[in-house]
CSV table of C-alpha atoms and ligand atoms in Angstrom, one decimal:
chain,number,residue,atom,x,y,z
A,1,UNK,CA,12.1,-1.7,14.8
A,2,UNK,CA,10.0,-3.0,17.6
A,3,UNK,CA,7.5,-5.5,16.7
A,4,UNK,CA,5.2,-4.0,19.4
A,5,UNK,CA,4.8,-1.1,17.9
A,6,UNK,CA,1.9,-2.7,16.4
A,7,UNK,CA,0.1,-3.3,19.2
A,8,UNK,CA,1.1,-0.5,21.7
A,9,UNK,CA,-0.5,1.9,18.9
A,10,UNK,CA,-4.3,2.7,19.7
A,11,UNK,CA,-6.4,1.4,17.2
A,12,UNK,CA,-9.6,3.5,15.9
A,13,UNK,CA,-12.3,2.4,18.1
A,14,UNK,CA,-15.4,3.6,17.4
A,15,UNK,CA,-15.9,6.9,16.4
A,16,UNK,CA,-16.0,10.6,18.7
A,17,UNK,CA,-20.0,9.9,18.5
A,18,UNK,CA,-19.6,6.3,20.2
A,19,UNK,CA,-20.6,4.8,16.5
A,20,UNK,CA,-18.8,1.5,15.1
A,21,UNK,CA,-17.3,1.8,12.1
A,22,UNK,CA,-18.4,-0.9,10.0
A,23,UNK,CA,-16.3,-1.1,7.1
A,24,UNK,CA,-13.2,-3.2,7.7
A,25,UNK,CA,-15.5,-5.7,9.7
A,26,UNK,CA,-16.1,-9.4,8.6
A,27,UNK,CA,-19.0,-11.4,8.0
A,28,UNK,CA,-18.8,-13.1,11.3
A,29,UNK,CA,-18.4,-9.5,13.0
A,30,UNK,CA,-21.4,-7.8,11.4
A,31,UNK,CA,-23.1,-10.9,13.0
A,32,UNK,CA,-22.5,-10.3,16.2
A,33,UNK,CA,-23.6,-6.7,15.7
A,34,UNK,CA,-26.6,-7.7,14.0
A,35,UNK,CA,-27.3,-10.4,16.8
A,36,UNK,CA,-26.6,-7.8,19.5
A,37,UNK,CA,-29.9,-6.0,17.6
A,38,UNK,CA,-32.0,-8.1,18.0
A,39,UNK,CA,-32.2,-8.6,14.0
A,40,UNK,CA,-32.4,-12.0,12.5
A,41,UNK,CA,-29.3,-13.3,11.3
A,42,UNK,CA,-29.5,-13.3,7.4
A,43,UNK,CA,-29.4,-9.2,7.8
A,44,UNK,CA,-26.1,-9.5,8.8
A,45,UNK,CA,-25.2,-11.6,5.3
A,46,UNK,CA,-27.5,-8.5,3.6
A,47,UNK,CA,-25.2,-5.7,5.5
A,48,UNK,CA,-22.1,-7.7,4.1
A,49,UNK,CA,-23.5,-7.3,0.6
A,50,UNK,CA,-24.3,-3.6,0.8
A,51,UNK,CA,-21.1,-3.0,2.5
A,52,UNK,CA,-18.6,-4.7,-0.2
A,53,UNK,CA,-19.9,-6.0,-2.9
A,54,UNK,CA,-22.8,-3.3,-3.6
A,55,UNK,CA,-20.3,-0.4,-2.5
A,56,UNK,CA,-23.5,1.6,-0.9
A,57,UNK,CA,-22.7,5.1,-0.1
A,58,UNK,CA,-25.4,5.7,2.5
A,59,UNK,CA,-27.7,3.3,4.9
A,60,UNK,CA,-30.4,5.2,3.3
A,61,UNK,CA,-29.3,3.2,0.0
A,62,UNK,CA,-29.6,-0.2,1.7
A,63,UNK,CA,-33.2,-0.6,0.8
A,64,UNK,CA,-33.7,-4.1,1.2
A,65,UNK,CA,-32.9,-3.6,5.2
A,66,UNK,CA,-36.1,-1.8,6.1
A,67,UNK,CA,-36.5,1.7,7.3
A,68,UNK,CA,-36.3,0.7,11.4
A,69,UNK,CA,-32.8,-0.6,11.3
A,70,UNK,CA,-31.6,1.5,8.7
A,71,UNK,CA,-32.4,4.4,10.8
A,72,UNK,CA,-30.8,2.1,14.3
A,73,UNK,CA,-27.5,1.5,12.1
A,74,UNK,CA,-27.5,5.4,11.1
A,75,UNK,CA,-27.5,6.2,14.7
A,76,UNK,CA,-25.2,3.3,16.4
A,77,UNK,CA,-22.4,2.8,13.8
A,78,UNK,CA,-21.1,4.7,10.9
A,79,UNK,CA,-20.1,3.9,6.7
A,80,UNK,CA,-17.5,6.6,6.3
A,81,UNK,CA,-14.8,7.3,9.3
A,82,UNK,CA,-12.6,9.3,6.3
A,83,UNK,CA,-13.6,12.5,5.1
A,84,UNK,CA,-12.3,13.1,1.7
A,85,UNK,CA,-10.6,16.7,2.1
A,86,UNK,CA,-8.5,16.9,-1.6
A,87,UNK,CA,-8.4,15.4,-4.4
A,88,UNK,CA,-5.5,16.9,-7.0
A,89,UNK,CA,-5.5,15.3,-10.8
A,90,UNK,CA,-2.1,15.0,-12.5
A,91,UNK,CA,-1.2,15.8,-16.2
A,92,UNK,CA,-0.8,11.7,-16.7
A,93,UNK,CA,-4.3,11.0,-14.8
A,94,UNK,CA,-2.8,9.8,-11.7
A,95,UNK,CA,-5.2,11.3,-9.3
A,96,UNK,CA,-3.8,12.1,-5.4
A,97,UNK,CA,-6.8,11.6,-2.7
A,98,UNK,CA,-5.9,13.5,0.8
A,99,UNK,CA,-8.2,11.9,3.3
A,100,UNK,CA,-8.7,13.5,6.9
A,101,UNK,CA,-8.9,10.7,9.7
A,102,UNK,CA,-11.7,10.7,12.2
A,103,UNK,CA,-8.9,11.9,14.8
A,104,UNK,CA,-7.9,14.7,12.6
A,105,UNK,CA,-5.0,13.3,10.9
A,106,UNK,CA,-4.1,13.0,7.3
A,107,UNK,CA,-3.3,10.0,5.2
A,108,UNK,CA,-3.3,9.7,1.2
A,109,UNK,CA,-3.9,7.5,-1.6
A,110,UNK,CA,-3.4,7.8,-4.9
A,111,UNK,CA,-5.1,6.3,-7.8
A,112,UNK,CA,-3.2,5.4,-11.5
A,113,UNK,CA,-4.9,4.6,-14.4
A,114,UNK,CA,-3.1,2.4,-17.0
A,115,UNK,CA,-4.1,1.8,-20.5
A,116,UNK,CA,-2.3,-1.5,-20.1
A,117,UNK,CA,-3.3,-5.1,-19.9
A,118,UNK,CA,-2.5,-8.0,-18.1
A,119,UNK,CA,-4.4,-10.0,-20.6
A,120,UNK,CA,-6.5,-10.0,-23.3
A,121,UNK,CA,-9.6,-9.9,-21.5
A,122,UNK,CA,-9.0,-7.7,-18.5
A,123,UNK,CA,-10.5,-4.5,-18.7
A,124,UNK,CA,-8.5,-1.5,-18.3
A,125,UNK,CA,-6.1,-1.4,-15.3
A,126,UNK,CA,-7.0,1.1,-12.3
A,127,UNK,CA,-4.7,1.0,-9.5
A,128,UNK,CA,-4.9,2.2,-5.9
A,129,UNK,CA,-2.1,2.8,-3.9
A,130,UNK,CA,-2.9,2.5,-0.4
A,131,UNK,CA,-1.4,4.2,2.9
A,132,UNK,CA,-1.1,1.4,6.1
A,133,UNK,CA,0.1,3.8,8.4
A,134,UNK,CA,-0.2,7.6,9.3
A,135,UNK,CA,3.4,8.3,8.6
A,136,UNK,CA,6.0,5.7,8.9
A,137,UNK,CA,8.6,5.2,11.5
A,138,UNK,CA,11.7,3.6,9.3
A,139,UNK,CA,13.7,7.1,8.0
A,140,UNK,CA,14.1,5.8,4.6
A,141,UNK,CA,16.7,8.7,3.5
A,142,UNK,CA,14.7,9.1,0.1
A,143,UNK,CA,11.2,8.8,1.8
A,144,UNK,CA,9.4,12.2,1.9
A,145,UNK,CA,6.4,10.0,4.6
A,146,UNK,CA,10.1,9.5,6.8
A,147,UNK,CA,9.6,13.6,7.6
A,148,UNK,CA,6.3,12.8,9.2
A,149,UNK,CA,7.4,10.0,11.9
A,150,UNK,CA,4.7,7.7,12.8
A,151,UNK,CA,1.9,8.8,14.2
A,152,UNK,CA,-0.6,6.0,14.4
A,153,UNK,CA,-1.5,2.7,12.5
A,154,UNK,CA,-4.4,2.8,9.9
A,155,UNK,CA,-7.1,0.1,11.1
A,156,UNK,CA,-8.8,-2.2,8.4
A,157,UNK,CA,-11.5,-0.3,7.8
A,158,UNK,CA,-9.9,2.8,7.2
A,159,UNK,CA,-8.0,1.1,4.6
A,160,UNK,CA,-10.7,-0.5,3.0
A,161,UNK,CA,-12.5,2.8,3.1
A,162,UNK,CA,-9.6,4.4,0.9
A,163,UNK,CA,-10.5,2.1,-1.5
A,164,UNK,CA,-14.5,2.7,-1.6
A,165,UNK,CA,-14.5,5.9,-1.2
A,166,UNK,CA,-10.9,6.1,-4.1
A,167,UNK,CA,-13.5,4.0,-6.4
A,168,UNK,CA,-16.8,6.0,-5.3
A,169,UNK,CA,-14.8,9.1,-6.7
A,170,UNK,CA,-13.4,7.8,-9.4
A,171,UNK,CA,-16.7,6.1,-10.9
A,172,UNK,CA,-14.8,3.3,-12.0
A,173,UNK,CA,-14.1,0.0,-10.7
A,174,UNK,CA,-10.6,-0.2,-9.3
A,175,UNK,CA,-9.2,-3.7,-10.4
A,176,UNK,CA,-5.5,-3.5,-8.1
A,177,UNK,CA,-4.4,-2.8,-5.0
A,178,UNK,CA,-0.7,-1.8,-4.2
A,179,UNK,CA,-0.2,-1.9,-0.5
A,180,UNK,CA,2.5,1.2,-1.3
A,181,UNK,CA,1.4,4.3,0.4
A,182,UNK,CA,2.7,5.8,3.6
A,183,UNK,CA,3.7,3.4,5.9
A,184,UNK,CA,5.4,0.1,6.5
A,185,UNK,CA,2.9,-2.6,6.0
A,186,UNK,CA,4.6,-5.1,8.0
A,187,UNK,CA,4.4,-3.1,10.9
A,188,UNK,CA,0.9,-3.0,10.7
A,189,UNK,CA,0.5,-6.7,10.1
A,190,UNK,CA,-2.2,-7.5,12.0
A,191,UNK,CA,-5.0,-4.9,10.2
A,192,UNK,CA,-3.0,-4.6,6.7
A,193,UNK,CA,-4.1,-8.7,6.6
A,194,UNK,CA,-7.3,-7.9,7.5
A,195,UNK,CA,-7.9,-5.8,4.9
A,196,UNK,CA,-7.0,-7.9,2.9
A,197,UNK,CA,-9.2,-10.5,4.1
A,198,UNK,CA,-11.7,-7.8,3.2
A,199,UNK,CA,-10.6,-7.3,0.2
A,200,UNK,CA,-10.1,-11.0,-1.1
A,201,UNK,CA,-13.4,-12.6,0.0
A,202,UNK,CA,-15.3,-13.5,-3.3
A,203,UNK,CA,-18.6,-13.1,-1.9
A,204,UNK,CA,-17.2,-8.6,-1.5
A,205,UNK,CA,-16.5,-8.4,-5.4
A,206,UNK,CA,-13.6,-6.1,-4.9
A,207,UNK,CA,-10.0,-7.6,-5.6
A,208,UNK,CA,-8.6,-11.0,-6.4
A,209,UNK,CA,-5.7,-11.4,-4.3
A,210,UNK,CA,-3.1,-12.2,-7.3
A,211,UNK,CA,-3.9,-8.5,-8.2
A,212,UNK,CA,-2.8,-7.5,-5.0
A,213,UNK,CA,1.0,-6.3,-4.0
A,214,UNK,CA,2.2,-5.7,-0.7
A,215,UNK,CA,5.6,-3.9,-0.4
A,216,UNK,CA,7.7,-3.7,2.5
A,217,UNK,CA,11.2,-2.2,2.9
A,218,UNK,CA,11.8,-5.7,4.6
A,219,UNK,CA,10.8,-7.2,8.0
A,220,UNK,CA,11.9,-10.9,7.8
A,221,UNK,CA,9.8,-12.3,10.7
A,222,UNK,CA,7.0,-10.6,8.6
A,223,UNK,CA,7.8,-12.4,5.3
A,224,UNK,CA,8.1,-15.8,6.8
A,225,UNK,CA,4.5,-15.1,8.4
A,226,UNK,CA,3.0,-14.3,5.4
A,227,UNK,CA,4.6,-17.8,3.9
A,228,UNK,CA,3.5,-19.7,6.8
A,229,UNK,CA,-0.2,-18.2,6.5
A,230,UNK,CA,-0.2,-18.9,3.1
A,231,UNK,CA,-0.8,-15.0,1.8
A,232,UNK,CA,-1.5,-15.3,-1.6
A,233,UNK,CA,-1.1,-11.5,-2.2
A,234,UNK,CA,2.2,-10.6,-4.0
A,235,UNK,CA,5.1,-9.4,-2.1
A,236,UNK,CA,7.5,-7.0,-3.1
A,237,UNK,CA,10.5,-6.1,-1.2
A,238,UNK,CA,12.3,-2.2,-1.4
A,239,UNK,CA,16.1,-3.7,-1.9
A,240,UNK,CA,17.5,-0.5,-3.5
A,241,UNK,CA,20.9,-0.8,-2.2
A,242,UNK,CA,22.8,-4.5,-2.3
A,243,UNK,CA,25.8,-3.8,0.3
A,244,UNK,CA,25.0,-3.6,4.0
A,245,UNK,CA,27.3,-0.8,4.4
A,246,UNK,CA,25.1,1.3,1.6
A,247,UNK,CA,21.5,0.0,2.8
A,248,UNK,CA,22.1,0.5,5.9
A,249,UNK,CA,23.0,4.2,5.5
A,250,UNK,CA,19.9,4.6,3.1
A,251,UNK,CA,17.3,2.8,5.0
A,252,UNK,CA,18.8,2.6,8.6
A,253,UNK,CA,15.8,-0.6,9.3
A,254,UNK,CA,19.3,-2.6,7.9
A,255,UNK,CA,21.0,-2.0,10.5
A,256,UNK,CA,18.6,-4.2,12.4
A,257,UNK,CA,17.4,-7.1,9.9
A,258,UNK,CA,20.6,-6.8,7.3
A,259,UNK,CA,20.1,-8.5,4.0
A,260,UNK,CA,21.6,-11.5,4.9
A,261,UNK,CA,18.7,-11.9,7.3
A,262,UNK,CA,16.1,-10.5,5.0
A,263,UNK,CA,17.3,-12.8,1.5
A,264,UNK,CA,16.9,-16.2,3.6
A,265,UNK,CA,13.6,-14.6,4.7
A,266,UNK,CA,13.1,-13.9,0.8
A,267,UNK,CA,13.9,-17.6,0.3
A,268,UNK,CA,11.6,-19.3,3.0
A,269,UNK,CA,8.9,-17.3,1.7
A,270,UNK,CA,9.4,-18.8,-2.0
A,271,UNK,CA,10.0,-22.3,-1.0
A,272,UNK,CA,7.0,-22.3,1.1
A,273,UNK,CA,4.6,-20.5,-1.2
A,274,UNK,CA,6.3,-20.8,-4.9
A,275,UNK,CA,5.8,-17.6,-6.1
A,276,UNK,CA,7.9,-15.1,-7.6
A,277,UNK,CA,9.1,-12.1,-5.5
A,278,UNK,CA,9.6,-8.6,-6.7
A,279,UNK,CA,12.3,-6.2,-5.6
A,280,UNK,CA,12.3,-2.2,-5.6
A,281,UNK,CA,15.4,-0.9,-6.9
A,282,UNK,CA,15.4,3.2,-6.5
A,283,UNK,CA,18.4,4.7,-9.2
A,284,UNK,CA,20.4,6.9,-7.4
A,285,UNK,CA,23.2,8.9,-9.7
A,286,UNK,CA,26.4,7.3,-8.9
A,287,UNK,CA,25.2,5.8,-5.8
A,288,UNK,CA,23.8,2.4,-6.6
A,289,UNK,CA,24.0,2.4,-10.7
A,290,UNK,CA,27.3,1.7,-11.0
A,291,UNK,CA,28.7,-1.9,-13.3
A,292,UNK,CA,29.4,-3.3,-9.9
A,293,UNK,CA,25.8,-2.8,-8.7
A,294,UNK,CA,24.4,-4.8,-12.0
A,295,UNK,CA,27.2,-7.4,-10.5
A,296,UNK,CA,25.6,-7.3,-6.9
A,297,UNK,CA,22.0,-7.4,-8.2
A,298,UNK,CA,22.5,-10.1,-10.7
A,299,UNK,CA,23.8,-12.1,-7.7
A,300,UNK,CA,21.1,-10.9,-5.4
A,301,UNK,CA,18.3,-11.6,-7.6
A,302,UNK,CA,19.0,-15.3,-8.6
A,303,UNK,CA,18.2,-16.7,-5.3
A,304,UNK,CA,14.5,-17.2,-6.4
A,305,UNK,CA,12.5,-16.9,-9.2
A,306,UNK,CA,12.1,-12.8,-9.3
A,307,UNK,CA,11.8,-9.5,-11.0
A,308,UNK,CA,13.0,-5.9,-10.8
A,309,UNK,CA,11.5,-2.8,-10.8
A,310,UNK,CA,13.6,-0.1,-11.3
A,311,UNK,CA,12.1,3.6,-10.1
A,312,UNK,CA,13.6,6.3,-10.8
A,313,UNK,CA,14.4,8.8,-7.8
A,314,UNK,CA,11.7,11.2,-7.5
A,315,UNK,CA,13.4,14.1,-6.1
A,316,UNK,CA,11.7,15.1,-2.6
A,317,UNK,CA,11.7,18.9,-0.9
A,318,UNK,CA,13.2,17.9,2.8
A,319,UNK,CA,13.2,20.3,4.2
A,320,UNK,CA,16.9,20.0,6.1
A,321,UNK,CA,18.9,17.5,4.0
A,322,UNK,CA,21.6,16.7,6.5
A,323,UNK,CA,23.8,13.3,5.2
A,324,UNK,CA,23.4,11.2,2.6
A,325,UNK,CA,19.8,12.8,2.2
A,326,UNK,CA,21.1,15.8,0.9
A,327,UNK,CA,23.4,14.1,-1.6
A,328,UNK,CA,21.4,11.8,-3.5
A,329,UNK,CA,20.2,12.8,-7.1
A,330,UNK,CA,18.2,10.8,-9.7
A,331,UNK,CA,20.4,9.2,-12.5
A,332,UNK,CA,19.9,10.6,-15.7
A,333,UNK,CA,18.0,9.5,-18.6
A,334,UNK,CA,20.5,8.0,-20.8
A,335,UNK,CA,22.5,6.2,-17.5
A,336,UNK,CA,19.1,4.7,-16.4
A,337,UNK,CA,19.0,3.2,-20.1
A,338,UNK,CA,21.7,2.2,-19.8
A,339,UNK,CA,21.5,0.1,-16.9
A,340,UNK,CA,18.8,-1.4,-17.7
A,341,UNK,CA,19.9,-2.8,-20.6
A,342,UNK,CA,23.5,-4.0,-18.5
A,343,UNK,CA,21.2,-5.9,-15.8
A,344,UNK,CA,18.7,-7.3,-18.3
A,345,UNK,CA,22.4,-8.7,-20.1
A,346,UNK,CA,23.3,-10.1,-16.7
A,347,UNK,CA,20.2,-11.8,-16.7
A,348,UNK,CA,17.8,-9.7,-14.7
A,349,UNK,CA,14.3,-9.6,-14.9
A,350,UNK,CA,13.7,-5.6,-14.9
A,351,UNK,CA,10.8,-3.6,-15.2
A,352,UNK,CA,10.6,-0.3,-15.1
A,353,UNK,CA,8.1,1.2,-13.1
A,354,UNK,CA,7.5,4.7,-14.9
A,355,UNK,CA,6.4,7.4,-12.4
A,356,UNK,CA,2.9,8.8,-12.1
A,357,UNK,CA,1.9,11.4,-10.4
A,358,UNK,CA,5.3,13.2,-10.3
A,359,UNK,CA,4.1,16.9,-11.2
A,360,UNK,CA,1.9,16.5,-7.7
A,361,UNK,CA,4.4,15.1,-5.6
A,362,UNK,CA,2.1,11.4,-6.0
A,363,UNK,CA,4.4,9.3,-6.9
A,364,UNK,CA,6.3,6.6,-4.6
A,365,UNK,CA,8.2,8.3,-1.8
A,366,UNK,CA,6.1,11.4,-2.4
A,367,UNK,CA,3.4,11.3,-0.1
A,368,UNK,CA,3.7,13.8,3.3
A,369,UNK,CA,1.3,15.6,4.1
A,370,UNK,CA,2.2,19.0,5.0
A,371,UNK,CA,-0.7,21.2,3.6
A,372,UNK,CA,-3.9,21.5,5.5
A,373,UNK,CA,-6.5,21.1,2.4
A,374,UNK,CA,-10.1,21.2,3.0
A,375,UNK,CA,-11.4,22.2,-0.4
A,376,UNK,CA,-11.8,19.6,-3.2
A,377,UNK,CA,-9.8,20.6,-6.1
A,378,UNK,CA,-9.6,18.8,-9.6
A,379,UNK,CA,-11.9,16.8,-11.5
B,1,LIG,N1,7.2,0.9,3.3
B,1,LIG,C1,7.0,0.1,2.2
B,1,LIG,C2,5.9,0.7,1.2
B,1,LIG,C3,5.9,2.2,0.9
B,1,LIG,S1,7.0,2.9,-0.2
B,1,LIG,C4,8.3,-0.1,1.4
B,1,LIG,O1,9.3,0.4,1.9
B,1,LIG,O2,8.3,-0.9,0.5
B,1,LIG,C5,6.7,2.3,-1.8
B,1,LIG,C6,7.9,2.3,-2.7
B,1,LIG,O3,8.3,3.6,-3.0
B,1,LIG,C7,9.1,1.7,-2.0
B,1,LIG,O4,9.8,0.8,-2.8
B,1,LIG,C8,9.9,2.9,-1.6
B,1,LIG,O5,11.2,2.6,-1.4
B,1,LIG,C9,9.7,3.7,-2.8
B,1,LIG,N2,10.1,5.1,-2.7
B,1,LIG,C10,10.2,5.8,-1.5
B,1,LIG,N3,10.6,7.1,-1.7
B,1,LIG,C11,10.9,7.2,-3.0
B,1,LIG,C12,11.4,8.2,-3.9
B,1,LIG,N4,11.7,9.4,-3.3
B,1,LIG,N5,11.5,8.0,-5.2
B,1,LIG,C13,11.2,6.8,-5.7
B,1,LIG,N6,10.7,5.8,-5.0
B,1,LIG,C14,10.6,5.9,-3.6
């Protein structure tokens, strides 16, 4: 995968109107714009706070701004560059967010409620799952977002904006963000950080960064960056396969970082940041769930300190399964048991990740947008 192709992609500028988008910009930036007003400087600390950490909908809800530049920001930049088009609620309360882009493509998020607790005193947990890109270009054999090709990055702001406009909707706070939508993060480096930036500053309220979790189906020169920088974010890594010869046929990005090349990035990243890494391992029937695969991952999996989250295969529609696309099938219920309970005997960490959202196609490896939705459904 070319690393360029992060940069040769255009980038949402500002909008058809000639407005700046401001969400996704920093303290420092609003400055600027604020300076470039003619405004004195501490309105560029109040946009910031209206912005994040006050979540306001409209510049008419900025009150402490004044009327005159609330009515120059309305006309020179813009608060929302998404339009919400669909939002579809599943029987498990996972709810599935189609957003249009201001360039008339379509991305998704979904947002999964959990009644669980990472500790006693956190509130319930509400999750986003994020897209980075508008359709990926890896081919990830299982990957319904593979059917769409890439089409463009996501910019900062329009994934902060899923977030706002996901918690906006939702009427509750959001408390994690899993950097797991369409896409390839890593190949959007550059503006998934950003976000993240975004996301992370205290003085913005929105998410602590240990209750973040970016996921990538493994770029190495990516993971060492995110050591060296000192990304406190989690980072999980889509293994699913622990031969070359098998991941390479599932998720053909193998063929140019193998997992030789990706493990050693796996262990830079924990030597230089000491913390745990988790893997995605996808169940497919007879594929990759076999006693020699509990072997493999055992092996795999003790090179740092690490867990495993086991999905199961959430069948996709493709609509011409050609190769190994067109053979895989999700192991049953009483095999997946059953491996779970072999690996956690060879001494794996495993989770399993149950999976929301499955009854409208929301769940991981689900998201492609083929429908043209413009009415808001659900709720
Ligand atoms: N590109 C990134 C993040 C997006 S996918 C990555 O590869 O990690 C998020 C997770 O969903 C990945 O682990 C991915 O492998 C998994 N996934 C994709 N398709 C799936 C499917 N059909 N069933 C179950 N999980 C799937």
């Amino acid at each position: 995968m070319p690393e360029s192709s992060n940069i040769s992609l255009p980038l949402l500028q500002d909008d058809a109107a000639g407005r700046r988008p401001l969400v996704g910009l920093t303290l420092d930036e609003l400055s600027a714009i604020v300076a470039g007003l003619g405004e004195p400087a501490f309105r560029a600390r109040q946009i910031n706070e209206w912005l994040y950490a006050r979540r306001a909908p409209s510049f008419e809800a900025m009150t402490s701004l004044g009327r005159n530049l609330r009515a120059t920001l309305e006309q020179r930049t813009t608060l929302r560059t998404l339009a919400l088009a669909d939002a579809q609620r599943s029987e498990d309360g996972t709810i599935k967010f189609l957003f249009r882009t201001h360039d008339g493509l379509n991305i998704e998020s979904v947002l999964i409620p959990s009644e669980a607790r990472d500790d006693q005193d956190e509130p319930k947990r509400q999750t986003i799952c994020v897209s980075t890109q508008v359709g990926c270009p890896l081919d990830c054999k299982f990957c319904a977002t593979a059917s769409m090709r890439l089409k463009r990055n996501l910019t900062a702001g329009e994934i902060v904006e899923q977030f706002l406009q996901v918690e906006r909707y939702a009427g509750e706070k959001i408390t994690n963000i899993v950097y797991m939508g369409m896409g390839e993060p890593m190949l959007n480096y550059e503006q998934v950080f950003r976000s993240v930036a975004i996301f992370t500053e205290p003085a913005n309220e929105l998410v602590a960064a240990r209750h973040i979790t970016v996921s990538t189906s493994g770029i190495p020169s990516a993971i060492r960056q995110m050591a060296d920088e000192g990304q406190k974010v989690k980072l999980a890594v889509s293994l699913h396969a622990l031969t070359n010869g098998m991941r390479s046929e599932l998720m053909p990005i193998n063929r140019r970082y193998d997992l030789g090349e990706l493990m050693d990035a796996v262990e830079y990243y924990y030597r230089k940041t000491r913390q745990p890494v988790t893997y995605e391992y996808i169940l497919f029937d007879g594929w990759n769930d076999t006693d020699a695969d509990i072997k493999r991952l055992a092996k795999i999996t003790r090179r740092v300190p690490s867990k495993v989250n086991v999905i199961p295969f959430h069948e996709i529609e493709f609509t011409d399964p050609t190769g190994i696309s067109a053979t895989l099938r999700s192991t049953p219920r009483e095999k997946f048991d059953l491996f779970i309970r072999k690996a956690r005997e060879a001494g794996v960490m495993v989770m399993v990740r149950s999976s929301s959202g499955e009854d409208i196609d929301a769940a991981c490896g689900q998201l492609a947008v083929k429908h043209d939705a413009t009415s808001l459904t659900g709720r």
